Amino acid sequence: MTVGGLKHIQVVPEALDLIDIVLSQTQRKTPTVVHPGYAITRIRTFYIRKVRYAQSCFHERLTKILSDFPILEELHPFYADILNVLYDRDHYKLALGQVSRIRSLVDSFARDYVRQLKYADSLYRAKCLKRAALGRMCTTVKHLRPALAYLEQVRQHMARLPSIDPMTRTLLIAGYPNVGKSSFLNCVTNAKVDVQPYAFTTKSLFVGHMDYQYLRWQVIDTPGLLDHALDERNTIEMQSITALAHLQAAILFFVDPSETCGYAIAQQLALLRSLQPLFADKPLFVVCNKTDLGWEQQLDPATWTAIRETAEQVGAELMTASTMGDDGYASVFAVRNRACERLLALRVSLKVSGRQTDSVLNRLHVAEPKLVRTPQIPASVLERRQALRDADDALNQNTAPELACTLSTSRAGRKTERELERDHGGAGVYSMDWRKHYDLTDPAWRYDYIPEIVDGKNIADYVDPEIHQRLLALEQEETMRQSMLSDAVGDEPRADVPVDQPSDTDVALIREKARNQRRLRQQQAARDRTQRPKLSRKALLKVRKTSQAVAKRPWGRAVDPSTTKQQTRKAAHSAPVVYRTRAVSDQSLVPAGLRDVVQARHAQKLVQRTLRRAFSGREHRQGESDRFIGTRKPHHLFAGKMSLGTRSHR
Amino acid sequence: MPQGDYIEEFRRRFGERPDQREKERKRRAREPHKVAVRSKELRGLKAKIFHRERFKEKIRLRKEERALKLKDAVAKKNDTGEDRLKNAIPAYLLDREDSVRAKALTNTIKQKRKEKGGKWDVPLPKVRPLPDDEVFRVIKTGKKAKQKEWKRMVTKVTFVGDGFTRRPPKYERFIRPMALRMRRANVTHPELNVTFSLEILGVKKNPSSPLYSQLGVITRGTIIEVNVSELGLVTTSGRVVWGKYAQVTNQPELDGTINAVMLV
Ligand SMILES: Nc1nc2c(ncn2[C@@H]2O[C@H](COP(=O)(O)OP(=O)(O)OP(=O)(O)O)[C@@H](O)[C@H]2O)c(=O)[nH]1
Ligand SMILES: [Mg+2]
């Protein structure tokens, strides 16, 4: 379980709220209408469902609580101990145990009553049993009131615990109250811990974070400790002890030799000695704080030796600091850096000596080139670089403008934009010329003025890159036509030139065909409108096929071949076809944005295909995305008598 | 104050809003109006619950008020400092002042009534007789209808003793479903006014029919025998009592449990 597990526990409802929630949920989520006239099985299932639903609701909610709250044995020992200190492990376990017990009770009630409901022989009896079942579930859950209230408080407190990662690089600050622990934390991290001139300002663990050597470090401030036996310590002190015992951290033990904290130095050293078992295998520092008060000069040499001896005895490094910032926090950061270095060294050495490193190191191979190749730079380049460097030096020595010019000329004779800017009044005055580098066919066009809008029209809409070819093609066609016309005026129409104008008979034929088609369409529509049974399209095709086959068979019904469809179609094919040449007017049929008729026809086809796909088989019918109004006038809203002002809706 | 207690942290750093007190006062002043609106607009079950709560609240308030007044009156009456100290009663005992006498009276009346009544009076002297067709359901067996309808299923709660052995199912006339068999009853001792969950030893008498008593059918008014050895009752001769009679006061088939009153 991670630290995050402690912080994302769902709210625990009060017992009475839980009952309200479950009962109203049961009311909302199960059917509510039943009549004595129903079949008894139906009545039974109606009530069984209610009982089962209520049970599952209770079960779910209580299970959620049980699974959300961490199991102390599965936590990191630091967190397990902190929770024990803060919330009392026995109380915690009892509360959760009670929840679990009530859950199983609710389950057993439901089982029992569902069994009895199966023998209910009337609606009244079923209803009474349901009522009794829900009542008993609610009563047992009511007994959870103190447990749930306690769990809710624990949840809230847990959510506000500082997120301490027990495995990461950590500095731990400990010491007597009022010696300047919180001040140190405020100096080295961004944390804002309360600093006051009285003891026990800090009453719980505080965390700050900092960077050192591109690594993230965690600094923990603990409440002050007094020198007495473990079983006399209160909850506040026990938090410090827990942190000291379980975190693999560098420990900064703060001591105030000036004794402005209100505790004698002898007491503080006694505490240091009594805590020694907790410091095993951890980098330990004794930090003598508040040097700015000048205790170093006034201090009794005997006291000083006592401090030193005690530090040696517990295997600590002795350092001094002042968190007031008189020395620009140099002493504070010296302490911090020393502690970080030692902890880092320790961690690395632990890692290297660990079991897993061997298997990793075996697989590591650092490749190094055997033969060293230096880069080859031509002598000319080197020379120019040297020249440039000299010029730069000269410029630095006396910043004359003419020298700057020589410098720019030395750079291949081209002025950089930067230099141009400097020459023409500097940044903000000089505006760069973008057009200078436009890549056009004719460089003279670079500064041409191209308006975007002319006469209210966007000229981009009228740009046609192939306009020249088109114009040429049109002109050619025109000349050809003119020559043809002059030929026709000159003599008889030639056979090899296709006829431009259709003859009268052709026109009549085409019109006739169109009329026929229209009539057929109308007939089809009329047939579709009628109510009589219709043939499906597939069946219709089959009928047509057989009629054609009959017409083909020599022994079939005598049919006038000229009237059968195939014949007519054939006739249509063999009729003289009128090909119209591509006329100029054809261009007007092409919608805007398309190249020619062919493309237009293709586009039309594509549109039709998509339409067919989208609506195939259900044109104009209701789809699931349509707005749907089930009942236009719901009976319960429009029926019954109403007097003025009694209606709560609309 | 833990580090994450951002509300307190904020207050510490920036104080409260300047109009906080005013807002709180206004909210308090508005509260009765809101309640009034709610009580008017609620309908159905919600309204029922709401009004019940409100009713309780009002009773509580009235009691408090009365207690205060009483306190004032008492204080006025005997204003000597000593007396006040002597009569100091904890708050939770205050409203019992006048009920004590009433209780004593009712108790004596009850006592008298009890003595007047017959010695073998039971708490529920009269119960509705249960007809057979309510207690038994006909089970149809065999293919030919009428002649074969001789099996019955008991639809009420029954007690089946430990020593009961089933007859071969073919000859079993009365079926007592497992789901409706019960072994424990909640028995109230009328004098001690406490309730125990006790094991049932047997059905002594079902007032509706001796057949029901034989079958162990438990309905309202049935006399059952319960095991009271856990209670440690002793007879006048010094023996431990372990069986006692009790009368069923609820309808077990509707409640799913048996409630009974001990006969003493
Ligand atoms: N002159 C001087 N005063 C200091 C120094 N460090 C802390 N103080 C003062 O000592 C007092 C206590 O400082 P804190 O940082 O609250 O001490 P603490 O150890 O966190 O105290 P508790 O939280 O109560 O255990 C404050 O009034 C600080 O101003 C220091 O280096 N020099
Ligand atoms: Mg502090």
PDB file of N, CA and C in Angstrom, chain A residues 195-276:
ATOM      1  N   VAL A 195       6.885  29.126  13.591  1.00  0.00           N
ATOM      2  CA  VAL A 195       8.028  29.313  14.495  1.00  0.00           C
ATOM      3  C   VAL A 195       7.603  30.285  15.584  1.00  0.00           C
ATOM      4  N   GLN A 196       7.657  29.837  16.813  1.00  0.00           N
ATOM      5  CA  GLN A 196       7.242  30.696  17.926  1.00  0.00           C
ATOM      6  C   GLN A 196       8.254  30.546  19.052  1.00  0.00           C
ATOM      7  N   PRO A 197       8.385  31.561  19.899  1.00  0.00           N
ATOM      8  CA  PRO A 197       9.385  31.478  20.974  1.00  0.00           C
ATOM      9  C   PRO A 197       8.904  30.690  22.186  1.00  0.00           C
ATOM     10  N   TYR A 198       8.047  29.701  22.020  1.00  0.00           N
ATOM     11  CA  TYR A 198       7.686  28.855  23.158  1.00  0.00           C
ATOM     12  C   TYR A 198       7.787  27.381  22.760  1.00  0.00           C
ATOM     13  N   ALA A 199       7.788  26.525  23.762  1.00  0.00           N
ATOM     14  CA  ALA A 199       8.017  25.106  23.501  1.00  0.00           C
ATOM     15  C   ALA A 199       6.771  24.463  22.883  1.00  0.00           C
ATOM     16  N   PHE A 200       6.962  23.372  22.199  1.00  0.00           N
ATOM     17  CA  PHE A 200       5.878  22.605  21.562  1.00  0.00           C
ATOM     18  C   PHE A 200       5.032  23.443  20.621  1.00  0.00           C
ATOM     19  N   THR A 201       5.712  24.218  19.807  1.00  0.00           N
ATOM     20  CA  THR A 201       5.006  24.929  18.729  1.00  0.00           C
ATOM     21  C   THR A 201       4.591  23.912  17.680  1.00  0.00           C
ATOM     22  N   THR A 202       5.530  23.051  17.346  1.00  0.00           N
ATOM     23  CA  THR A 202       5.261  22.010  16.363  1.00  0.00           C
ATOM     24  C   THR A 202       4.683  20.810  17.101  1.00  0.00           C
ATOM     25  N   LYS A 203       3.501  20.375  16.657  1.00  0.00           N
ATOM     26  CA  LYS A 203       2.863  19.271  17.389  1.00  0.00           C
ATOM     27  C   LYS A 203       2.702  18.022  16.540  1.00  0.00           C
ATOM     28  N   SER A 204       3.153  18.103  15.289  1.00  0.00           N
ATOM     29  CA  SER A 204       3.087  16.894  14.471  1.00  0.00           C
ATOM     30  C   SER A 204       4.247  16.929  13.479  1.00  0.00           C
ATOM     31  N   LEU A 205       4.354  15.893  12.676  1.00  0.00           N
ATOM     32  CA  LEU A 205       5.443  15.849  11.698  1.00  0.00           C
ATOM     33  C   LEU A 205       5.169  16.839  10.572  1.00  0.00           C
ATOM     34  N   PHE A 206       6.219  17.502  10.106  1.00  0.00           N
ATOM     35  CA  PHE A 206       6.102  18.411   8.972  1.00  0.00           C
ATOM     36  C   PHE A 206       7.133  18.029   7.925  1.00  0.00           C
ATOM     37  N   VAL A 207       6.773  18.170   6.675  1.00  0.00           N
ATOM     38  CA  VAL A 207       7.677  17.774   5.601  1.00  0.00           C
ATOM     39  C   VAL A 207       7.978  18.966   4.711  1.00  0.00           C
ATOM     40  N   GLY A 208       9.233  19.084   4.318  1.00  0.00           N
ATOM     41  CA  GLY A 208       9.596  20.052   3.296  1.00  0.00           C
ATOM     42  C   GLY A 208      10.444  19.344   2.256  1.00  0.00           C
ATOM     43  N   HIS A 209      10.547  19.915   1.075  1.00  0.00           N
ATOM     44  CA  HIS A 209      11.350  19.278   0.026  1.00  0.00           C
ATOM     45  C   HIS A 209      12.385  20.260  -0.482  1.00  0.00           C
ATOM     46  N   MET A 210      13.520  19.716  -0.896  1.00  0.00           N
ATOM     47  CA  MET A 210      14.566  20.578  -1.451  1.00  0.00           C
ATOM     48  C   MET A 210      15.348  19.802  -2.503  1.00  0.00           C
ATOM     49  N   ASP A 211      16.160  20.555  -3.240  1.00  0.00           N
ATOM     50  CA  ASP A 211      17.025  19.944  -4.251  1.00  0.00           C
ATOM     51  C   ASP A 211      18.459  20.028  -3.787  1.00  0.00           C
ATOM     52  N   TYR A 212      19.168  18.927  -3.932  1.00  0.00           N
ATOM     53  CA  TYR A 212      20.608  18.987  -3.703  1.00  0.00           C
ATOM     54  C   TYR A 212      21.248  18.006  -4.665  1.00  0.00           C
ATOM     55  N   GLN A 213      22.239  18.475  -5.394  1.00  0.00           N
ATOM     56  CA  GLN A 213      22.908  17.652  -6.415  1.00  0.00           C
ATOM     57  C   GLN A 213      21.902  17.035  -7.377  1.00  0.00           C
ATOM     58  N   TYR A 214      21.006  17.856  -7.829  1.00  0.00           N
ATOM     59  CA  TYR A 214      20.000  17.443  -8.816  1.00  0.00           C
ATOM     60  C   TYR A 214      19.138  16.287  -8.318  1.00  0.00           C
ATOM     61  N   LEU A 215      19.050  16.121  -7.040  1.00  0.00           N
ATOM     62  CA  LEU A 215      18.193  15.070  -6.478  1.00  0.00           C
ATOM     63  C   LEU A 215      17.166  15.732  -5.582  1.00  0.00           C
ATOM     64  N   ARG A 216      16.070  15.028  -5.401  1.00  0.00           N
ATOM     65  CA  ARG A 216      15.009  15.554  -4.550  1.00  0.00           C
ATOM     66  C   ARG A 216      15.212  14.998  -3.141  1.00  0.00           C
ATOM     67  N   TRP A 217      15.183  15.860  -2.176  1.00  0.00           N
ATOM     68  CA  TRP A 217      15.378  15.443  -0.788  1.00  0.00           C
ATOM     69  C   TRP A 217      14.161  15.823   0.015  1.00  0.00           C
ATOM     70  N   GLN A 218      13.949  15.005   1.032  1.00  0.00           N
ATOM     71  CA  GLN A 218      12.799  15.236   1.891  1.00  0.00           C
ATOM     72  C   GLN A 218      13.343  15.589   3.276  1.00  0.00           C
ATOM     73  N   VAL A 219      12.851  16.676   3.830  1.00  0.00           N
ATOM     74  CA  VAL A 219      13.308  17.090   5.167  1.00  0.00           C
ATOM     75  C   VAL A 219      12.108  17.028   6.102  1.00  0.00           C
ATOM     76  N   ILE A 220      12.303  16.350   7.242  1.00  0.00           N
ATOM     77  CA  ILE A 220      11.178  16.175   8.160  1.00  0.00           C
ATOM     78  C   ILE A 220      11.463  16.885   9.469  1.00  0.00           C
ATOM     79  N   ASP A 221      10.516  17.723   9.858  1.00  0.00           N
ATOM     80  CA  ASP A 221      10.609  18.400  11.144  1.00  0.00           C
ATOM     81  C   ASP A 221       9.763  17.630  12.148  1.00  0.00           C
ATOM     82  N   THR A 222      10.314  17.381  13.307  1.00  0.00           N
ATOM     83  CA  THR A 222       9.561  16.609  14.305  1.00  0.00           C
ATOM     84  C   THR A 222       9.244  17.487  15.504  1.00  0.00           C
ATOM     85  N   PRO A 223       8.232  17.119  16.263  1.00  0.00           N
ATOM     86  CA  PRO A 223       7.954  17.846  17.497  1.00  0.00           C
ATOM     87  C   PRO A 223       9.111  17.649  18.480  1.00  0.00           C
ATOM     88  N   GLY A 224       9.249  18.588  19.401  1.00  0.00           N
ATOM     89  CA  GLY A 224      10.353  18.517  20.365  1.00  0.00           C
ATOM     90  C   GLY A 224      10.222  17.328  21.297  1.00  0.00           C
ATOM     91  N   LEU A 225      11.376  16.845  21.767  1.00  0.00           N
ATOM     92  CA  LEU A 225      11.385  15.691  22.669  1.00  0.00           C
ATOM     93  C   LEU A 225      11.919  16.137  24.027  1.00  0.00           C
ATOM     94  N   LEU A 226      11.338  15.619  25.083  1.00  0.00           N
ATOM     95  CA  LEU A 226      11.882  15.863  26.416  1.00  0.00           C
ATOM     96  C   LEU A 226      12.602  14.598  26.860  1.00  0.00           C
ATOM     97  N   ASP A 227      13.472  14.769  27.853  1.00  0.00           N
ATOM     98  CA  ASP A 227      14.249  13.611  28.284  1.00  0.00           C
ATOM     99  C   ASP A 227      13.497  12.853  29.357  1.00  0.00           C
ATOM    100  N   HIS A 228      12.630  11.911  28.960  1.00  0.00           N
ATOM    101  CA  HIS A 228      12.085  10.984  29.938  1.00  0.00           C
ATOM    102  C   HIS A 228      11.811   9.631  29.312  1.00  0.00           C
ATOM    103  N   ALA A 229      11.295   8.720  30.135  1.00  0.00           N
ATOM    104  CA  ALA A 229      11.190   7.335  29.685  1.00  0.00           C
ATOM    105  C   ALA A 229      10.158   7.206  28.568  1.00  0.00           C
ATOM    106  N   LEU A 230      10.268   6.128  27.820  1.00  0.00           N
ATOM    107  CA  LEU A 230       9.424   5.953  26.638  1.00  0.00           C
ATOM    108  C   LEU A 230       7.951   5.887  27.003  1.00  0.00           C
ATOM    109  N   ASP A 231       7.627   5.182  28.090  1.00  0.00           N
ATOM    110  CA  ASP A 231       6.213   5.018  28.406  1.00  0.00           C
ATOM    111  C   ASP A 231       5.583   6.289  28.989  1.00  0.00           C
ATOM    112  N   GLU A 232       6.430   7.287  29.286  1.00  0.00           N
ATOM    113  CA  GLU A 232       5.869   8.554  29.751  1.00  0.00           C
ATOM    114  C   GLU A 232       5.615   9.517  28.606  1.00  0.00           C
ATOM    115  N   ARG A 233       6.049   9.143  27.434  1.00  0.00           N
ATOM    116  CA  ARG A 233       5.934  10.078  26.311  1.00  0.00           C
ATOM    117  C   ARG A 233       4.487  10.169  25.844  1.00  0.00           C
ATOM    118  N   ASN A 234       4.108  11.339  25.432  1.00  0.00           N
ATOM    119  CA  ASN A 234       2.737  11.515  24.947  1.00  0.00           C
ATOM    120  C   ASN A 234       2.680  11.340  23.433  1.00  0.00           C
ATOM    121  N   THR A 235       1.480  11.489  22.882  1.00  0.00           N
ATOM    122  CA  THR A 235       1.277  11.249  21.454  1.00  0.00           C
ATOM    123  C   THR A 235       2.181  12.120  20.597  1.00  0.00           C
ATOM    124  N   ILE A 236       2.339  13.369  21.019  1.00  0.00           N
ATOM    125  CA  ILE A 236       3.136  14.302  20.208  1.00  0.00           C
ATOM    126  C   ILE A 236       4.577  13.817  20.125  1.00  0.00           C
ATOM    127  N   GLU A 237       5.109  13.446  21.272  1.00  0.00           N
ATOM    128  CA  GLU A 237       6.510  12.999  21.272  1.00  0.00           C
ATOM    129  C   GLU A 237       6.660  11.666  20.555  1.00  0.00           C
ATOM    130  N   MET A 238       5.650  10.826  20.703  1.00  0.00           N
ATOM    131  CA  MET A 238       5.757   9.498  20.098  1.00  0.00           C
ATOM    132  C   MET A 238       5.884   9.573  18.578  1.00  0.00           C
ATOM    133  N   GLN A 239       5.317  10.620  17.983  1.00  0.00           N
ATOM    134  CA  GLN A 239       5.463  10.761  16.532  1.00  0.00           C
ATOM    135  C   GLN A 239       6.927  10.926  16.167  1.00  0.00           C
ATOM    136  N   SER A 240       7.634  11.751  16.944  1.00  0.00           N
ATOM    137  CA  SER A 240       9.067  11.935  16.679  1.00  0.00           C
ATOM    138  C   SER A 240       9.807  10.622  16.833  1.00  0.00           C
ATOM    139  N   ILE A 241       9.477   9.913  17.898  1.00  0.00           N
ATOM    140  CA  ILE A 241      10.169   8.654  18.154  1.00  0.00           C
ATOM    141  C   ILE A 241       9.941   7.688  16.997  1.00  0.00           C
ATOM    142  N   THR A 242       8.699   7.625  16.526  1.00  0.00           N
ATOM    143  CA  THR A 242       8.385   6.729  15.411  1.00  0.00           C
ATOM    144  C   THR A 242       9.214   7.065  14.190  1.00  0.00           C
ATOM    145  N   ALA A 243       9.279   8.369  13.896  1.00  0.00           N
ATOM    146  CA  ALA A 243      10.049   8.779  12.719  1.00  0.00           C
ATOM    147  C   ALA A 243      11.516   8.400  12.900  1.00  0.00           C
ATOM    148  N   LEU A 244      12.055   8.659  14.102  1.00  0.00           N
ATOM    149  CA  LEU A 244      13.460   8.341  14.346  1.00  0.00           C
ATOM    150  C   LEU A 244      13.702   6.845  14.218  1.00  0.00           C
ATOM    151  N   ALA A 245      12.759   6.057  14.667  1.00  0.00           N
ATOM    152  CA  ALA A 245      12.969   4.616  14.692  1.00  0.00           C
ATOM    153  C   ALA A 245      12.893   3.998  13.305  1.00  0.00           C
ATOM    154  N   HIS A 246      11.974   4.475  12.456  1.00  0.00           N
ATOM    155  CA  HIS A 246      11.686   3.724  11.238  1.00  0.00           C
ATOM    156  C   HIS A 246      12.252   4.315   9.951  1.00  0.00           C
ATOM    157  N   LEU A 247      12.672   5.571   9.969  1.00  0.00           N
ATOM    158  CA  LEU A 247      13.119   6.156   8.705  1.00  0.00           C
ATOM    159  C   LEU A 247      14.632   6.025   8.578  1.00  0.00           C
ATOM    160  N   GLN A 248      15.083   5.549   7.415  1.00  0.00           N
ATOM    161  CA  GLN A 248      16.516   5.459   7.148  1.00  0.00           C
ATOM    162  C   GLN A 248      16.965   6.829   6.677  1.00  0.00           C
ATOM    163  N   ALA A 249      17.306   7.701   7.623  1.00  0.00           N
ATOM    164  CA  ALA A 249      17.581   9.075   7.238  1.00  0.00           C
ATOM    165  C   ALA A 249      18.839   9.579   7.914  1.00  0.00           C
ATOM    166  N   ALA A 250      19.314  10.732   7.429  1.00  0.00           N
ATOM    167  CA  ALA A 250      20.382  11.422   8.147  1.00  0.00           C
ATOM    168  C   ALA A 250      19.709  12.212   9.256  1.00  0.00           C
ATOM    169  N   ILE A 251      20.220  12.075  10.485  1.00  0.00           N
ATOM    170  CA  ILE A 251      19.542  12.707  11.612  1.00  0.00           C
ATOM    171  C   ILE A 251      20.321  13.931  12.068  1.00  0.00           C
ATOM    172  N   LEU A 252      19.633  15.069  12.120  1.00  0.00           N
ATOM    173  CA  LEU A 252      20.231  16.296  12.612  1.00  0.00           C
ATOM    174  C   LEU A 252      19.676  16.535  14.014  1.00  0.00           C
ATOM    175  N   PHE A 253      20.521  16.304  14.998  1.00  0.00           N
ATOM    176  CA  PHE A 253      20.050  16.506  16.368  1.00  0.00           C
ATOM    177  C   PHE A 253      20.421  17.922  16.784  1.00  0.00           C
ATOM    178  N   PHE A 254      19.426  18.741  17.027  1.00  0.00           N
ATOM    179  CA  PHE A 254      19.676  20.151  17.331  1.00  0.00           C
ATOM    180  C   PHE A 254      19.864  20.344  18.827  1.00  0.00           C
ATOM    181  N   VAL A 255      20.869  21.145  19.107  1.00  0.00           N
ATOM    182  CA  VAL A 255      21.171  21.465  20.503  1.00  0.00           C
ATOM    183  C   VAL A 255      21.293  22.982  20.591  1.00  0.00           C
ATOM    184  N   ASP A 256      20.796  23.533  21.693  1.00  0.00           N
ATOM    185  CA  ASP A 256      20.891  24.974  21.874  1.00  0.00           C
ATOM    186  C   ASP A 256      21.787  25.280  23.059  1.00  0.00           C
ATOM    187  N   PRO A 257      23.106  25.462  22.829  1.00  0.00           N
ATOM    188  CA  PRO A 257      24.013  25.686  23.965  1.00  0.00           C
ATOM    189  C   PRO A 257      23.760  27.021  24.661  1.00  0.00           C
ATOM    190  N   SER A 258      23.095  27.959  23.982  1.00  0.00           N
ATOM    191  CA  SER A 258      22.844  29.243  24.644  1.00  0.00           C
ATOM    192  C   SER A 258      21.763  29.118  25.706  1.00  0.00           C
ATOM    193  N   GLU A 259      21.045  28.033  25.675  1.00  0.00           N
ATOM    194  CA  GLU A 259      19.987  27.739  26.640  1.00  0.00           C
ATOM    195  C   GLU A 259      18.872  28.771  26.628  1.00  0.00           C
ATOM    196  N   THR A 260      18.718  29.492  25.525  1.00  0.00           N
ATOM    197  CA  THR A 260      17.565  30.403  25.422  1.00  0.00           C
ATOM    198  C   THR A 260      16.277  29.621  25.200  1.00  0.00           C
ATOM    199  N   CYS A 261      16.436  28.352  24.872  1.00  0.00           N
ATOM    200  CA  CYS A 261      15.246  27.541  24.661  1.00  0.00           C
ATOM    201  C   CYS A 261      14.559  27.209  25.973  1.00  0.00           C
ATOM    202  N   GLY A 262      15.263  27.407  27.103  1.00  0.00           N
ATOM    203  CA  GLY A 262      14.652  27.148  28.406  1.00  0.00           C
ATOM    204  C   GLY A 262      15.021  25.797  28.975  1.00  0.00           C
ATOM    205  N   TYR A 263      15.920  25.076  28.322  1.00  0.00           N
ATOM    206  CA  TYR A 263      16.327  23.775  28.845  1.00  0.00           C
ATOM    207  C   TYR A 263      17.848  23.775  28.965  1.00  0.00           C
ATOM    208  N   ALA A 264      18.334  23.166  30.032  1.00  0.00           N
ATOM    209  CA  ALA A 264      19.771  23.165  30.270  1.00  0.00           C
ATOM    210  C   ALA A 264      20.471  22.280  29.249  1.00  0.00           C
ATOM    211  N   ILE A 265      21.692  22.616  28.959  1.00  0.00           N
ATOM    212  CA  ILE A 265      22.453  21.863  27.959  1.00  0.00           C
ATOM    213  C   ILE A 265      22.668  20.423  28.408  1.00  0.00           C
ATOM    214  N   ALA A 266      22.804  20.255  29.741  1.00  0.00           N
ATOM    215  CA  ALA A 266      23.006  18.900  30.264  1.00  0.00           C
ATOM    216  C   ALA A 266      21.810  18.008  29.933  1.00  0.00           C
ATOM    217  N   GLN A 267      20.603  18.580  30.070  1.00  0.00           N
ATOM    218  CA  GLN A 267      19.380  17.832  29.754  1.00  0.00           C
ATOM    219  C   GLN A 267      19.387  17.401  28.282  1.00  0.00           C
ATOM    220  N   GLN A 268      19.769  18.357  27.434  1.00  0.00           N
ATOM    221  CA  GLN A 268      19.727  18.072  25.996  1.00  0.00           C
ATOM    222  C   GLN A 268      20.694  16.948  25.638  1.00  0.00           C
ATOM    223  N   LEU A 269      21.869  16.993  26.293  1.00  0.00           N
ATOM    224  CA  LEU A 269      22.844  15.940  26.007  1.00  0.00           C
ATOM    225  C   LEU A 269      22.368  14.590  26.545  1.00  0.00           C
ATOM    226  N   ALA A 270      21.676  14.645  27.690  1.00  0.00           N
ATOM    227  CA  ALA A 270      21.144  13.393  28.251  1.00  0.00           C
ATOM    228  C   ALA A 270      20.139  12.773  27.278  1.00  0.00           C
ATOM    229  N   LEU A 271      19.317  13.609  26.682  1.00  0.00           N
ATOM    230  CA  LEU A 271      18.361  13.106  25.691  1.00  0.00           C
ATOM    231  C   LEU A 271      19.087  12.445  24.523  1.00  0.00           C
ATOM    232  N   LEU A 272      20.150  13.128  24.078  1.00  0.00           N
ATOM    233  CA  LEU A 272      20.922  12.591  22.949  1.00  0.00           C
ATOM    234  C   LEU A 272      21.442  11.197  23.298  1.00  0.00           C
ATOM    235  N   ARG A 273      21.926  11.053  24.506  1.00  0.00           N
ATOM    236  CA  ARG A 273      22.465   9.765  24.909  1.00  0.00           C
ATOM    237  C   ARG A 273      21.356   8.712  25.008  1.00  0.00           C
ATOM    238  N   SER A 274      20.216   9.124  25.548  1.00  0.00           N
ATOM    239  CA  SER A 274      19.147   8.126  25.741  1.00  0.00           C
ATOM    240  C   SER A 274      18.542   7.697  24.406  1.00  0.00           C
ATOM    241  N   LEU A 275      18.654   8.530  23.400  1.00  0.00           N
ATOM    242  CA  LEU A 275      18.079   8.157  22.093  1.00  0.00           C
ATOM    243  C   LEU A 275      19.042   7.324  21.255  1.00  0.00           C
ATOM    244  N   GLN A 276      20.232   7.101  21.783  1.00  0.00           N
ATOM    245  CA  GLN A 276      21.280   6.480  20.966  1.00  0.00           C
ATOM    246  C   GLN A 276      20.850   5.213  20.220  1.00  0.00           C
TER     247      GLN A 276
END
